[in-house]
Amino acid sequence: MHWTIRGGRALAGDRLSSADIHVAEGQIVSTPDSATQVIEAEGLLVLPGIVDIHGDGFERQIMPRPGVRFDTALALRDTDRQLVANGITTAFHGVTISWEPGLRSVEAAADLIAELMRMRPSLRCDTRLHLRWETFALDQLPLVMRWLSLDPKPIIALNDHTTGTVMKGTIARKIGQMASRSGLSQEAYTALLDSVWSRRAEVPAAIDQLARAARSSGNILLAHDEASPEERLKFRQLGVVTSEFPLNRATAEAARAAGEHIVLGAPNVVRGGSHNGALDATDAVRAGFCSVLASDYHYPSPLHAAFKLARPDFSDLAETWALVSANAAKAAGLEDRGILQPGMRADMILVDASDPAHPHVIATMVGGDLVYSAGGHGLSAPSMARMAEGAPA
């Protein structure tokens, strides 16, 4: 369908301005087609769609309570609705591949990946994979290596939650939660952890092997929970140029000094701080050492974080919105989205920000398809009917 979004204030450069946005063949174009469908956007903001580079909120749809499991397809379909209703037009599902059994096992990952690849053409959001490989999951590495060649290519995060669990006493505080997630008794979980920890000398070579394979295959690499500038340097030398959730300011500043992307959680901004005592994302943004905000575990947060960080008159919304759109697209290696200009993919959202503390998504467009609408604003009955039927994005 060809569209003209008329009468809104569009973020089509470094500021909001009154401008009509034209869409044809899934792209933003300079001039409207003669058969264009008009969406009246008066009083609304027209913004690039949100690119969510790291989100694992879908896990709650699969296992809303420890040991309570739901069908994967059902979970992904419900998650898809949440994504587009919250303005997320590109989502990277953070699928953890660990040495644990249960929710984060390699078997669970394989099931979710297979289901996602099967369903992907029918999902409204452009849904992709963010493979979070636990670096102590040595036996699972061959399968992760095979997944590098999936289409579209997944991004790969190197995660080490094992060392922190052992060295920082996490096991003592969270043994019940970890055991429940894995379906093991506390005693069995502890024994498994001891066995995994005993192979720690093998981990550096495995990290190097995966990093080399990912670089060769063209996968974007990220490092998660880096604890020091020295650790950032180590991963940089492996070709990992994005730091996800660095644990302290010094590490984030080291990444910034090297011109690298730093990803932090949008819920951290919305809540006014980290829920686990980590780096404050608002302070990091203000100081210039956070370039990307991700949903992490809460899909409404990117939208709300960008508005919370902006001035009341939205004069700097281009800067805060880049954290959840343009910068995230660049960090993910996606050059065709994140900004509203001719030739770019038509991923955009219409937002009612009359109450800046509670911005509301009115409509979401993915690749030129209208995939979500709260109603009104000149949306035609045929287009609404297509959406009600669940037309593919």
Coordinates of C-alpha atoms in Angstrom, one line a residue:
M1 CA 0.0 0.0 0.0
H2 CA 1.1 3.6 -0.7
W3 CA 0.7 6.1 2.2
T4 CA 0.9 9.7 3.0
I5 CA 1.2 10.6 6.7
R6 CA -0.2 14.1 6.6
G7 CA -0.2 17.0 9.1
G8 CA 2.1 15.6 11.8
R9 CA 5.3 16.8 13.3
A10 CA 8.0 14.5 11.8
L11 CA 11.4 13.7 13.1
A12 CA 12.9 13.9 9.7
G13 CA 16.3 15.5 10.6
D14 CA 17.8 16.9 13.7
R15 CA 14.5 18.3 14.9
L16 CA 10.7 18.0 14.8
S17 CA 9.0 19.9 12.0
S18 CA 5.7 19.9 10.1
A19 CA 6.2 17.6 7.2
D20 CA 4.2 15.0 5.2
I21 CA 5.9 11.6 4.9
H22 CA 5.2 9.6 1.8
V23 CA 5.6 5.8 1.5
A24 CA 5.7 3.6 -1.6
E25 CA 6.8 0.0 -2.0
G26 CA 7.8 -0.3 1.6
Q27 CA 10.2 2.7 1.5
I28 CA 10.0 6.4 2.3
V29 CA 9.8 8.4 -0.9
S30 CA 10.0 12.1 -1.8
T31 CA 6.7 12.5 -3.6
P32 CA 3.3 10.8 -3.1
D33 CA 1.8 8.2 -5.5
S34 CA -1.5 9.1 -7.1
A35 CA -3.2 6.2 -5.4
T36 CA -1.8 7.0 -1.9
Q37 CA -3.8 6.3 1.2
V38 CA -3.8 9.2 3.7
I39 CA -3.3 9.0 7.4
E40 CA -4.2 12.2 9.2
A41 CA -1.5 12.8 11.8
E42 CA -2.5 16.2 13.1
G43 CA -1.5 16.6 16.7
L44 CA 0.8 13.5 16.5
L45 CA 4.5 13.0 16.3
V46 CA 5.8 10.9 13.4
L47 CA 9.0 9.1 14.5
P48 CA 11.3 6.4 13.2
G49 CA 10.4 3.0 14.5
I50 CA 12.2 1.7 17.6
V51 CA 15.0 -0.8 17.0
D52 CA 15.3 -3.0 20.1
I53 CA 18.7 -4.6 20.0
H54 CA 18.4 -6.6 23.3
G55 CA 15.1 -7.8 24.7
D56 CA 14.2 -11.0 26.6
G57 CA 10.7 -10.0 27.8
F58 CA 9.4 -12.9 25.7
E59 CA 10.7 -15.3 28.3
R60 CA 7.8 -14.3 30.5
Q61 CA 5.4 -15.4 27.9
I62 CA 7.1 -18.8 27.6
M63 CA 7.5 -19.3 31.4
P64 CA 5.4 -16.7 33.4
R65 CA 6.2 -18.6 36.6
P66 CA 9.0 -21.0 37.4
G67 CA 8.2 -24.4 36.0
V68 CA 5.0 -23.1 34.2
R69 CA 5.7 -23.5 30.5
F70 CA 3.5 -22.3 27.6
D71 CA 3.6 -23.1 23.9
T72 CA 6.4 -21.2 22.1
A73 CA 4.3 -20.2 19.1
L74 CA 1.7 -18.7 21.4
A75 CA 4.3 -16.8 23.3
L76 CA 5.9 -15.4 20.2
R77 CA 2.6 -14.3 18.8
D78 CA 1.6 -12.5 22.0
T79 CA 5.1 -10.9 22.2
D80 CA 4.7 -9.7 18.6
R81 CA 1.5 -7.8 19.5
Q82 CA 3.3 -6.2 22.5
L83 CA 6.2 -5.1 20.3
V84 CA 4.3 -3.2 17.7
A85 CA 1.8 -1.7 20.2
N86 CA 4.9 -0.2 22.0
G87 CA 6.4 1.2 18.8
I88 CA 9.1 -1.5 18.3
T89 CA 9.4 -2.2 14.6
T90 CA 12.7 -4.2 14.7
A91 CA 13.3 -6.6 17.7
F92 CA 16.2 -8.8 18.5
H93 CA 15.1 -11.5 20.8
G94 CA 17.8 -12.2 23.3
V95 CA 17.9 -16.0 23.3
T96 CA 20.3 -17.3 26.0
I97 CA 22.2 -20.5 25.3
S98 CA 23.7 -21.7 28.6
W99 CA 24.9 -24.8 30.4
E100 CA 21.7 -24.9 32.5
P101 CA 18.8 -27.2 31.7
G102 CA 15.3 -25.7 31.5
L103 CA 14.3 -22.3 30.2
R104 CA 17.8 -21.2 29.1
S105 CA 19.0 -24.6 27.9
V106 CA 20.3 -25.3 24.4
E107 CA 17.2 -27.4 23.8
A108 CA 14.9 -24.5 24.7
A109 CA 17.0 -22.2 22.5
A110 CA 16.8 -24.6 19.6
D111 CA 13.0 -24.9 19.9
L112 CA 12.5 -21.1 20.1
I113 CA 14.9 -20.4 17.2
A114 CA 13.2 -23.0 15.0
E115 CA 9.7 -21.6 15.8
L116 CA 10.8 -18.0 15.3
M117 CA 12.3 -18.8 11.9
R118 CA 9.1 -20.6 10.9
M119 CA 6.8 -17.8 12.1
R120 CA 9.0 -14.9 11.1
P121 CA 7.2 -14.2 7.8
S122 CA 3.9 -13.8 9.6
L123 CA 5.0 -11.6 12.5
R124 CA 4.2 -8.0 12.3
C125 CA 7.5 -6.8 13.9
D126 CA 10.7 -7.5 12.0
T127 CA 11.9 -10.0 14.6
R128 CA 15.4 -11.2 14.6
L129 CA 17.8 -13.1 16.9
H130 CA 20.3 -12.0 19.5
L131 CA 22.1 -15.1 20.5
R132 CA 23.5 -14.8 24.1
W133 CA 26.1 -17.5 24.4
E134 CA 27.2 -18.2 28.0
T135 CA 30.9 -18.6 27.6
F136 CA 31.0 -21.6 29.9
A137 CA 28.5 -23.4 27.7
L138 CA 31.4 -25.3 26.0
D139 CA 29.4 -28.3 24.9
Q140 CA 26.8 -26.1 23.2
L141 CA 29.3 -24.1 21.1
P142 CA 29.1 -26.3 18.0
L143 CA 25.4 -25.6 17.7
V144 CA 25.9 -21.9 18.3
M145 CA 28.5 -21.9 15.5
R146 CA 25.9 -23.4 13.1
W147 CA 23.4 -20.8 14.0
L148 CA 25.7 -18.0 12.8
S149 CA 24.6 -18.7 9.3
L150 CA 20.9 -18.2 9.9
D151 CA 19.1 -15.6 7.7
P152 CA 18.9 -12.9 8.7
K153 CA 22.2 -13.2 10.5
P154 CA 21.9 -13.1 14.3
I155 CA 23.9 -10.8 16.4
I156 CA 26.0 -12.6 19.0
A157 CA 26.6 -11.6 22.6
L158 CA 29.4 -13.1 24.7
N159 CA 28.0 -13.5 28.2
D160 CA 29.7 -14.7 31.4
H161 CA 27.3 -15.0 34.3
T162 CA 29.1 -18.1 35.6
T163 CA 32.2 -16.3 37.0
G164 CA 30.0 -13.8 38.8
T165 CA 27.9 -16.5 40.2
V166 CA 30.9 -18.3 41.7
M167 CA 33.3 -15.4 42.5
K168 CA 30.7 -12.8 43.7
G169 CA 28.5 -15.1 45.7
T170 CA 25.5 -14.8 43.5
I171 CA 24.9 -18.5 44.0
A172 CA 24.3 -17.9 47.7
R173 CA 21.7 -15.2 47.0
K174 CA 19.9 -16.6 44.0
I175 CA 20.3 -20.4 44.2
G176 CA 16.5 -20.8 44.6
Q177 CA 15.7 -18.7 41.5
M178 CA 18.4 -20.3 39.4
A179 CA 17.4 -23.9 40.4
S180 CA 13.7 -23.2 39.7
R181 CA 14.5 -21.8 36.3
S182 CA 16.5 -24.8 35.4
G183 CA 14.1 -27.4 36.9
L184 CA 16.8 -28.8 39.3
S185 CA 17.0 -29.1 43.0
Q186 CA 19.4 -26.6 44.7
E187 CA 21.8 -29.5 45.4
A188 CA 21.8 -30.7 41.8
Y189 CA 22.2 -27.1 40.5
T190 CA 25.2 -26.5 42.8
A191 CA 26.8 -29.8 41.7
L192 CA 26.3 -28.9 38.0
L193 CA 27.8 -25.4 38.6
D194 CA 30.9 -27.0 40.2
S195 CA 31.3 -29.3 37.2
V196 CA 31.0 -26.3 34.8
W197 CA 33.4 -24.2 36.8
S198 CA 36.0 -26.9 36.7
R199 CA 36.4 -26.4 33.0
R200 CA 37.1 -22.7 33.2
A201 CA 40.6 -23.1 31.6
E202 CA 38.9 -24.1 28.3
V203 CA 36.8 -20.9 28.1
P204 CA 39.3 -18.4 26.6
A205 CA 40.0 -20.6 23.6
A206 CA 36.2 -21.2 23.0
I207 CA 35.6 -17.4 23.1
D208 CA 38.3 -16.9 20.5
Q209 CA 36.9 -19.7 18.3
L210 CA 33.4 -18.2 18.3
A211 CA 34.6 -14.7 17.8
R212 CA 36.7 -15.7 14.8
A213 CA 33.8 -17.6 13.3
A214 CA 31.4 -14.7 13.8
R215 CA 33.8 -12.2 12.2
S216 CA 34.3 -14.5 9.2
S217 CA 30.5 -15.0 8.9
G218 CA 29.7 -11.3 9.2
N219 CA 27.8 -11.5 12.5
I220 CA 27.8 -8.4 14.8
L221 CA 29.5 -9.2 18.1
L222 CA 28.7 -7.7 21.5
A223 CA 30.2 -8.3 25.0
H224 CA 27.9 -8.4 28.0
D225 CA 28.5 -7.2 31.6
E226 CA 32.1 -6.1 31.1
A227 CA 33.7 -5.3 34.4
S228 CA 36.7 -3.2 33.5
P229 CA 38.5 -1.2 30.8
E230 CA 41.0 -4.1 30.6
E231 CA 38.1 -6.5 29.8
R232 CA 36.8 -4.1 27.2
L233 CA 40.2 -4.0 25.6
K234 CA 40.3 -7.8 25.6
F235 CA 37.0 -8.1 23.7
R236 CA 37.9 -5.3 21.4
Q237 CA 40.9 -7.2 20.3
L238 CA 38.5 -10.1 19.4
G239 CA 36.5 -7.7 17.1
V240 CA 33.7 -7.0 19.7
V241 CA 33.0 -3.3 19.3
T242 CA 29.8 -2.9 21.3
S243 CA 29.7 -3.0 25.1
E244 CA 26.4 -4.3 26.5
F245 CA 25.5 -3.3 30.1
P246 CA 29.1 -2.4 31.2
L247 CA 29.2 -2.7 35.0
N248 CA 30.8 0.6 35.8
R249 CA 31.6 4.1 34.4
A250 CA 35.2 3.4 33.8
T251 CA 34.4 0.6 31.4
A252 CA 31.7 2.6 29.6
E253 CA 34.1 5.6 29.2
A254 CA 36.7 3.3 27.7
A255 CA 34.2 2.2 25.1
R256 CA 33.2 5.8 24.4
A257 CA 36.9 6.8 24.0
A258 CA 37.2 4.1 21.3
G259 CA 34.1 5.3 19.5
E260 CA 32.2 2.2 20.3
H261 CA 28.5 1.7 21.1
I262 CA 27.4 1.3 24.7
V263 CA 24.0 -0.4 25.3
L264 CA 22.1 0.1 28.6
G265 CA 18.6 -0.7 29.7
A266 CA 15.7 1.6 29.0
P267 CA 13.9 0.3 32.1
N268 CA 16.8 1.8 34.1
V269 CA 15.9 5.2 32.8
V270 CA 12.1 4.8 33.3
R271 CA 12.5 3.5 36.8
G272 CA 15.1 6.1 37.8
G273 CA 17.9 3.7 38.3
S274 CA 19.1 0.1 38.0
H275 CA 17.1 -2.5 39.9
N276 CA 20.3 -4.4 40.8
G277 CA 22.7 -1.5 41.6
A278 CA 24.4 -1.4 38.2
L279 CA 25.4 1.7 36.2
D280 CA 22.7 4.5 36.2
A281 CA 21.5 4.8 32.6
T282 CA 20.2 8.3 32.9
D283 CA 23.6 9.6 34.2
A284 CA 25.3 7.6 31.5
V285 CA 23.2 9.2 28.8
R286 CA 23.7 12.7 30.2
A287 CA 27.5 12.2 30.4
G288 CA 27.7 10.9 26.9
F289 CA 28.7 7.3 27.5
C290 CA 25.5 5.5 26.6
S291 CA 24.6 5.4 22.9
V292 CA 21.8 2.8 22.8
L293 CA 18.9 2.0 25.1
A294 CA 17.2 -1.4 24.8
S295 CA 14.0 -2.9 26.3
D296 CA 16.0 -5.5 28.3
Y297 CA 13.0 -7.0 30.1
H298 CA 10.2 -4.4 29.5
Y299 CA 8.9 -3.6 26.0
P300 CA 7.2 -0.2 26.9
S301 CA 10.4 1.2 28.2
P302 CA 12.3 2.4 25.1
L303 CA 9.4 4.7 24.1
H304 CA 9.0 6.1 27.6
A305 CA 12.8 6.4 28.2
A306 CA 13.3 8.6 25.1
F307 CA 10.5 11.0 26.2
K308 CA 11.7 11.0 29.8
L309 CA 15.2 12.1 28.7
A310 CA 13.9 14.8 26.3
R311 CA 13.3 18.4 27.2
P312 CA 9.6 19.3 27.8
D313 CA 9.5 21.2 24.4
F314 CA 11.0 18.2 22.6
S315 CA 13.8 20.4 21.2
D316 CA 16.3 17.6 21.8
L317 CA 14.1 14.7 20.9
A318 CA 16.2 13.9 17.9
E319 CA 19.1 13.1 20.3
T320 CA 17.1 11.1 22.8
W321 CA 15.2 9.2 20.1
A322 CA 18.4 8.2 18.4
L323 CA 19.2 6.1 21.5
V324 CA 16.3 3.8 20.6
S325 CA 16.3 4.0 16.8
A326 CA 19.1 5.3 14.7
N327 CA 22.0 4.4 17.0
A328 CA 20.5 1.0 17.8
A329 CA 20.1 0.3 14.0
K330 CA 23.8 1.2 13.5
A331 CA 24.9 -1.0 16.4
A332 CA 23.0 -3.9 14.9
G333 CA 24.5 -3.3 11.4
L334 CA 21.2 -2.3 9.9
E335 CA 21.8 0.7 7.6
D336 CA 18.3 0.8 6.0
R337 CA 16.3 2.1 9.0
G338 CA 16.3 4.3 12.1
I339 CA 15.8 7.7 10.3
L340 CA 13.0 9.1 8.2
Q341 CA 14.4 10.1 4.8
P342 CA 13.8 9.0 1.2
G343 CA 15.2 5.6 0.4
M344 CA 15.0 4.3 3.9
R345 CA 12.7 1.5 5.0
A346 CA 9.3 2.7 6.0
D347 CA 9.4 1.7 9.7
M348 CA 7.7 4.5 11.7
I349 CA 5.3 5.2 14.5
L350 CA 2.7 7.8 15.2
V351 CA 2.8 9.0 18.8
D352 CA 0.4 11.1 20.9
A353 CA 2.7 12.9 23.3
S354 CA 0.3 15.4 24.6
D355 CA 1.1 13.9 28.0
P356 CA 4.9 13.5 27.7
A357 CA 5.1 11.4 30.8
H358 CA 2.8 8.8 29.1
P359 CA 3.4 8.9 25.3
H360 CA 0.9 6.7 23.5
V361 CA 1.5 4.8 20.2
I362 CA -1.4 5.5 17.8
A363 CA -0.1 3.6 14.8
T364 CA 2.9 1.5 13.8
M365 CA 4.2 0.9 10.3
V366 CA 6.7 -1.8 9.4
G367 CA 8.2 -2.0 6.0
G368 CA 5.3 0.2 4.7
D369 CA 2.6 -2.1 6.2
L370 CA 0.3 -0.7 8.8
V371 CA 0.6 -3.4 11.5
Y372 CA -1.0 -1.7 14.5
S373 CA -3.5 1.1 15.0
A374 CA -5.4 2.4 18.0
G375 CA -8.0 3.7 15.6
G376 CA -9.0 7.0 14.0
H377 CA -6.8 9.4 12.0
G378 CA -8.1 8.5 8.6
L379 CA -7.2 4.8 8.7
S380 CA -9.4 3.0 6.2
A381 CA -11.7 0.2 6.9
P382 CA -9.8 -2.2 4.5
S383 CA -6.5 -1.5 6.2
M384 CA -8.1 -2.0 9.6
A385 CA -9.6 -5.3 8.4
R386 CA -6.2 -6.5 7.2
M387 CA -4.8 -5.8 10.6
A388 CA -7.6 -7.6 12.4
E389 CA -6.9 -10.6 10.3
G390 CA -3.3 -10.6 11.3
A391 CA -1.8 -9.8 7.9
P392 CA 1.9 -10.4 7.7
A393 CA 4.2 -7.4 8.2

